[in-house]
Amino acid sequence: MQFIEVTALAGVRSAVTVFRRRGSMVTFVLYPMVHLGEPQFYAKVQARLRTAGLVVVEGVDTARTGARALTSSYQLAASRRLGLVEQRLDYRALGVPVLRPDLDAAQVAAGWRRVPRVLRLALIVFSPLYGLWLRFFGSRRALARNLAVDDLSLEEERLRTAGTAADRLDELVLDQRDQLLLEALQELHRRPLDSPLEVAVVYGAGHMPPVVRGLLRLGYRPSDGEWLTVFTFLDELD
């Protein structure tokens, strides 16, 4: 299943997918996100979230740990030259309840300490440098090079990094957070309801494969969807 698609003509696109289960009052709508995009992409997502009954979002506190290096590259890369902005959705303005089933600061700090020291140092040093390179010299195509996400490619990547230092990083960035998210979605599925509830799941695209597997186990199936353009390459065509 494709979550983020990268093509020469369409650019980078996000697959918004609706999951329903016969007899269930809950509808889950998955919004695979990336950290940088055109302002129009985030505006479209923001507008669609207003129709939801509940929005489930990610959000970890890395400010007091070295783990903030994980976010520094895209924060520095956002620039007027590229025409891209950092993801900043105004959840308070939605008028919709928001749920954040994510790691707290203590959990992030503990997970960061389990990442091998050499990898931590490399991230602290090179993530900001990569962000600055993108900001001043990079291109949209360079940024998009590793953005494509589908369930098969992620599974292959995890198999390649199993038992390595990167595996410890994935435990922090993906596995622990995936588990919290799945537990929250399972609880929403079990909640007694008197009326239909649309649950929007707004998470990084890398979290979507386990979410889909979890929903399939609960009996939900994809019933509808659409592509939203994250950014195009039109301004970079020769």
GROMACS .gro file of C-alpha atoms in nm:
model
  238
    1MET     CA    1   0.000   0.000   0.000
    2GLN     CA    2   0.138   0.339  -0.101
    3PHE     CA    3   0.135   0.623   0.154
    4ILE     CA    4   0.373   0.878   0.000
    5GLU     CA    5   0.429   0.865  -0.375
    6VAL     CA    6   0.711   1.039  -0.563
    7THR     CA    7   0.689   1.073  -0.942
    8ALA     CA    8   0.855   1.304  -1.194
    9LEU     CA    9   0.524   1.447  -1.318
   10ALA     CA   10   0.307   1.458  -1.006
   11GLY     CA   11   0.583   1.536  -0.757
   12VAL     CA   12   0.527   1.420  -0.400
   13ARG     CA   13   0.175   1.311  -0.306
   14SER     CA   14   0.014   1.184   0.014
   15ALA     CA   15  -0.255   0.915   0.001
   16VAL     CA   16  -0.542   1.008   0.233
   17THR     CA   17  -0.729   0.683   0.293
   18VAL     CA   18  -1.064   0.609   0.459
   19PHE     CA   19  -1.109   0.285   0.658
   20ARG     CA   20  -1.450   0.152   0.752
   21ARG     CA   21  -1.583  -0.164   0.914
   22ARG     CA   22  -1.931  -0.300   0.862
   23GLY     CA   23  -2.137  -0.246   1.176
   24SER     CA   24  -1.888  -0.002   1.332
   25MET     CA   25  -1.977   0.358   1.414
   26VAL     CA   26  -1.612   0.460   1.376
   27THR     CA   27  -1.448   0.567   1.050
   28PHE     CA   28  -1.072   0.614   1.047
   29VAL     CA   29  -0.917   0.857   0.797
   30LEU     CA   30  -0.538   0.831   0.763
   31TYR     CA   31  -0.335   1.141   0.672
   32PRO     CA   32   0.027   1.039   0.598
   33MET     CA   33   0.239   1.344   0.669
   34VAL     CA   34   0.586   1.469   0.578
   35HIS     CA   35   0.780   1.738   0.761
   36LEU     CA   36   0.817   1.980   0.469
   37GLY     CA   37   0.567   2.073   0.201
   38GLU     CA   38   0.399   2.352   0.013
   39PRO     CA   39   0.175   2.572   0.230
   40GLN     CA   40  -0.125   2.464   0.020
   41PHE     CA   41  -0.080   2.102   0.126
   42TYR     CA   42  -0.101   2.181   0.496
   43ALA     CA   43  -0.391   2.420   0.434
   44LYS     CA   44  -0.587   2.141   0.262
   45VAL     CA   45  -0.518   1.900   0.547
   46GLN     CA   46  -0.621   2.164   0.801
   47ALA     CA   47  -0.949   2.226   0.617
   48ARG     CA   48  -1.032   1.854   0.597
   49LEU     CA   49  -0.964   1.801   0.967
   50ARG     CA   50  -1.247   2.039   1.054
   51THR     CA   51  -1.495   1.772   0.940
   52ALA     CA   52  -1.358   1.510   1.180
   53GLY     CA   53  -1.508   1.428   1.516
   54LEU     CA   54  -1.168   1.356   1.671
   55VAL     CA   55  -0.813   1.419   1.552
   56VAL     CA   56  -0.532   1.187   1.663
   57VAL     CA   57  -0.193   1.357   1.625
   58GLU     CA   58   0.172   1.299   1.701
   59GLY     CA   59   0.387   1.526   1.911
   60VAL     CA   60   0.690   1.442   2.123
   61ASP     CA   61   0.888   1.674   2.348
   62THR     CA   62   1.251   1.661   2.235
   63ALA     CA   63   1.347   2.012   2.348
   64ARG     CA   64   1.534   1.897   2.659
   65THR     CA   65   1.724   1.608   2.502
   66GLY     CA   66   1.978   1.552   2.226
   67ALA     CA   67   1.690   1.391   2.036
   68ARG     CA   68   1.601   1.738   1.909
   69ALA     CA   69   1.867   1.666   1.645
   70LEU     CA   70   1.607   1.440   1.483
   71THR     CA   71   1.397   1.745   1.395
   72SER     CA   72   1.671   1.996   1.320
   73SER     CA   73   1.729   1.900   0.956
   74TYR     CA   74   1.381   1.981   0.829
   75GLN     CA   75   1.342   2.282   1.058
   76LEU     CA   76   1.653   2.432   0.900
   77ALA     CA   77   1.560   2.320   0.547
   78ALA     CA   78   1.232   2.513   0.533
   79SER     CA   79   1.301   2.818   0.317
   80ARG     CA   80   1.148   3.071   0.081
   81ARG     CA   81   1.399   2.962  -0.184
   82LEU     CA   82   1.250   2.611  -0.195
   83GLY     CA   83   0.897   2.741  -0.144
   84LEU     CA   84   0.845   2.487   0.134
   85VAL     CA   85   0.737   2.528   0.494
   86GLU     CA   86   0.765   2.312   0.802
   87GLN     CA   87   0.454   2.121   0.905
   88ARG     CA   88   0.261   2.343   1.144
   89LEU     CA   89  -0.106   2.253   1.173
   90ASP     CA   90  -0.310   2.469   1.411
   91TYR     CA   91  -0.504   2.203   1.598
   92ARG     CA   92  -0.646   2.452   1.848
   93ALA     CA   93  -0.819   2.638   1.566
   94LEU     CA   94  -1.004   2.328   1.445
   95GLY     CA   95  -1.273   2.329   1.710
   96VAL     CA   96  -1.233   1.950   1.723
   97PRO     CA   97  -1.110   1.732   2.013
   98VAL     CA   98  -0.743   1.635   1.977
   99LEU     CA   99  -0.576   1.322   2.116
  100ARG     CA  100  -0.195   1.287   2.144
  101PRO     CA  101  -0.100   0.927   2.228
  102ASP     CA  102   0.274   0.992   2.200
  103LEU     CA  103   0.590   0.966   2.409
  104ASP     CA  104   0.640   1.214   2.691
  105ALA     CA  105   0.970   1.392   2.755
  106ALA     CA  106   1.096   1.129   3.001
  107GLN     CA  107   1.024   0.846   2.758
  108VAL     CA  108   1.201   1.030   2.476
  109ALA     CA  109   1.505   1.091   2.696
  110ALA     CA  110   1.518   0.725   2.801
  111GLY     CA  111   1.486   0.605   2.442
  112TRP     CA  112   1.751   0.849   2.323
  113ARG     CA  113   1.998   0.713   2.581
  114ARG     CA  114   1.950   0.364   2.437
  115VAL     CA  115   2.061   0.480   2.092
  116PRO     CA  116   2.435   0.402   2.050
  117ARG     CA  117   2.654   0.701   2.132
  118VAL     CA  118   2.823   0.711   1.792
  119LEU     CA  119   2.488   0.738   1.614
  120ARG     CA  120   2.367   1.003   1.857
  121LEU     CA  121   2.678   1.211   1.791
  122ALA     CA  122   2.642   1.169   1.415
  123LEU     CA  123   2.281   1.286   1.426
  124ILE     CA  124   2.365   1.586   1.643
  125VAL     CA  125   2.644   1.693   1.406
  126PHE     CA  126   2.516   1.602   1.061
  127SER     CA  127   2.138   1.659   1.083
  128PRO     CA  128   2.173   2.038   1.112
  129LEU     CA  129   2.437   2.040   0.837
  130TYR     CA  130   2.205   1.850   0.604
  131GLY     CA  131   1.924   2.091   0.683
  132LEU     CA  132   2.144   2.390   0.605
  133TRP     CA  133   2.262   2.230   0.279
  134LEU     CA  134   1.902   2.180   0.170
  135ARG     CA  135   1.813   2.534   0.270
  136PHE     CA  136   2.086   2.705   0.068
  137PHE     CA  137   2.189   2.458  -0.202
  138GLY     CA  138   1.940   2.171  -0.218
  139SER     CA  139   1.641   2.115  -0.443
  140ARG     CA  140   1.294   1.976  -0.406
  141ARG     CA  141   1.406   1.669  -0.597
  142ALA     CA  142   1.691   1.613  -0.352
  143LEU     CA  143   1.449   1.641  -0.062
  144ALA     CA  144   1.206   1.399  -0.226
  145ARG     CA  145   1.469   1.134  -0.291
  146ASN     CA  146   1.388   0.936   0.024
  147LEU     CA  147   1.030   1.044   0.086
  148ALA     CA  148   0.841   0.762  -0.087
  149VAL     CA  149   0.673   0.536   0.168
  150ASP     CA  150   0.493   0.207   0.116
  151ASP     CA  151   0.447  -0.092   0.343
  152LEU     CA  152   0.683  -0.322   0.150
  153SER     CA  153   0.978  -0.082   0.130
  154LEU     CA  154   0.958  -0.002   0.500
  155GLU     CA  155   0.949  -0.370   0.589
  156GLU     CA  156   1.256  -0.434   0.373
  157GLU     CA  157   1.437  -0.141   0.534
  158ARG     CA  158   1.366  -0.273   0.883
  159LEU     CA  159   1.501  -0.614   0.786
  160ARG     CA  160   1.822  -0.454   0.658
  161THR     CA  161   1.877  -0.256   0.978
  162ALA     CA  162   1.777  -0.532   1.223
  163GLY     CA  163   2.034  -0.561   1.501
  164THR     CA  164   2.220  -0.244   1.401
  165ALA     CA  165   2.251   0.094   1.569
  166ALA     CA  166   1.979   0.224   1.337
  167ASP     CA  167   1.747  -0.039   1.481
  168ARG     CA  168   1.774   0.125   1.824
  169LEU     CA  169   1.686   0.458   1.667
  170ASP     CA  170   1.384   0.303   1.495
  171GLU     CA  171   1.269   0.168   1.831
  172LEU     CA  172   1.254   0.527   1.958
  173VAL     CA  173   1.126   0.704   1.648
  174LEU     CA  174   0.884   0.434   1.527
  175ASP     CA  175   0.822   0.123   1.737
  176GLN     CA  176   0.744   0.271   2.079
  177ARG     CA  177   0.529   0.543   1.929
  178ASP     CA  178   0.349   0.301   1.696
  179GLN     CA  179   0.249   0.091   1.995
  180LEU     CA  180   0.100   0.388   2.179
  181LEU     CA  181  -0.087   0.497   1.867
  182LEU     CA  182  -0.229   0.149   1.803
  183GLU     CA  183  -0.345   0.119   2.163
  184ALA     CA  184  -0.528   0.452   2.130
  185LEU     CA  185  -0.697   0.347   1.804
  186GLN     CA  186  -0.801   0.013   1.952
  187GLU     CA  187  -0.955   0.195   2.246
  188LEU     CA  188  -1.149   0.423   2.010
  189HIS     CA  189  -1.272   0.117   1.820
  190ARG     CA  190  -1.402  -0.038   2.144
  191ARG     CA  191  -1.563   0.282   2.275
  192PRO     CA  192  -1.947   0.266   2.289
  193LEU     CA  193  -2.096   0.530   2.059
  194ASP     CA  194  -2.445   0.666   1.998
  195SER     CA  195  -2.357   0.835   1.668
  196PRO     CA  196  -2.097   0.797   1.391
  197LEU     CA  197  -1.746   0.922   1.466
  198GLU     CA  198  -1.483   1.016   1.208
  199VAL     CA  199  -1.133   0.980   1.353
  200ALA     CA  200  -0.857   1.158   1.161
  201VAL     CA  201  -0.512   1.008   1.219
  202VAL     CA  202  -0.247   1.270   1.138
  203TYR     CA  203   0.093   1.103   1.170
  204GLY     CA  204   0.418   1.076   0.982
  205ALA     CA  205   0.394   0.843   0.683
  206GLY     CA  206   0.641   0.600   0.841
  207HIS     CA  207   0.385   0.520   1.110
  208MET     CA  208   0.110   0.428   0.866
  209PRO     CA  209   0.203   0.066   0.776
  210PRO     CA  210   0.156  -0.063   1.134
  211VAL     CA  211  -0.160   0.148   1.166
  212VAL     CA  212  -0.305  -0.015   0.855
  213ARG     CA  213  -0.211  -0.362   0.981
  214GLY     CA  214  -0.377  -0.284   1.312
  215LEU     CA  215  -0.697  -0.161   1.148
  216LEU     CA  216  -0.709  -0.466   0.921
  217ARG     CA  217  -0.684  -0.693   1.225
  218LEU     CA  218  -0.984  -0.509   1.372
  219GLY     CA  219  -1.184  -0.574   1.055
  220TYR     CA  220  -1.153  -0.231   0.891
  221ARG     CA  221  -1.099  -0.208   0.518
  222PRO     CA  222  -1.001   0.082   0.287
  223SER     CA  223  -1.318   0.219   0.129
  224ASP     CA  224  -1.219   0.553  -0.022
  225GLY     CA  225  -0.924   0.784  -0.069
  226GLU     CA  226  -0.763   1.069  -0.254
  227TRP     CA  227  -0.420   1.204  -0.333
  228LEU     CA  228  -0.307   1.537  -0.189
  229THR     CA  229  -0.005   1.705  -0.349
  230VAL     CA  230   0.268   1.775  -0.093
  231PHE     CA  231   0.488   1.957  -0.343
  232THR     CA  232   0.564   1.949  -0.714
  233PHE     CA  233   0.881   1.974  -0.920
  234LEU     CA  234   0.733   2.214  -1.176
  235ASP     CA  235   0.960   2.501  -1.077
  236GLU     CA  236   1.266   2.280  -1.131
  237LEU     CA  237   1.191   2.156  -1.482
  238ASP     CA  238   1.451   2.251  -1.742
   0.00000   0.00000   0.00000
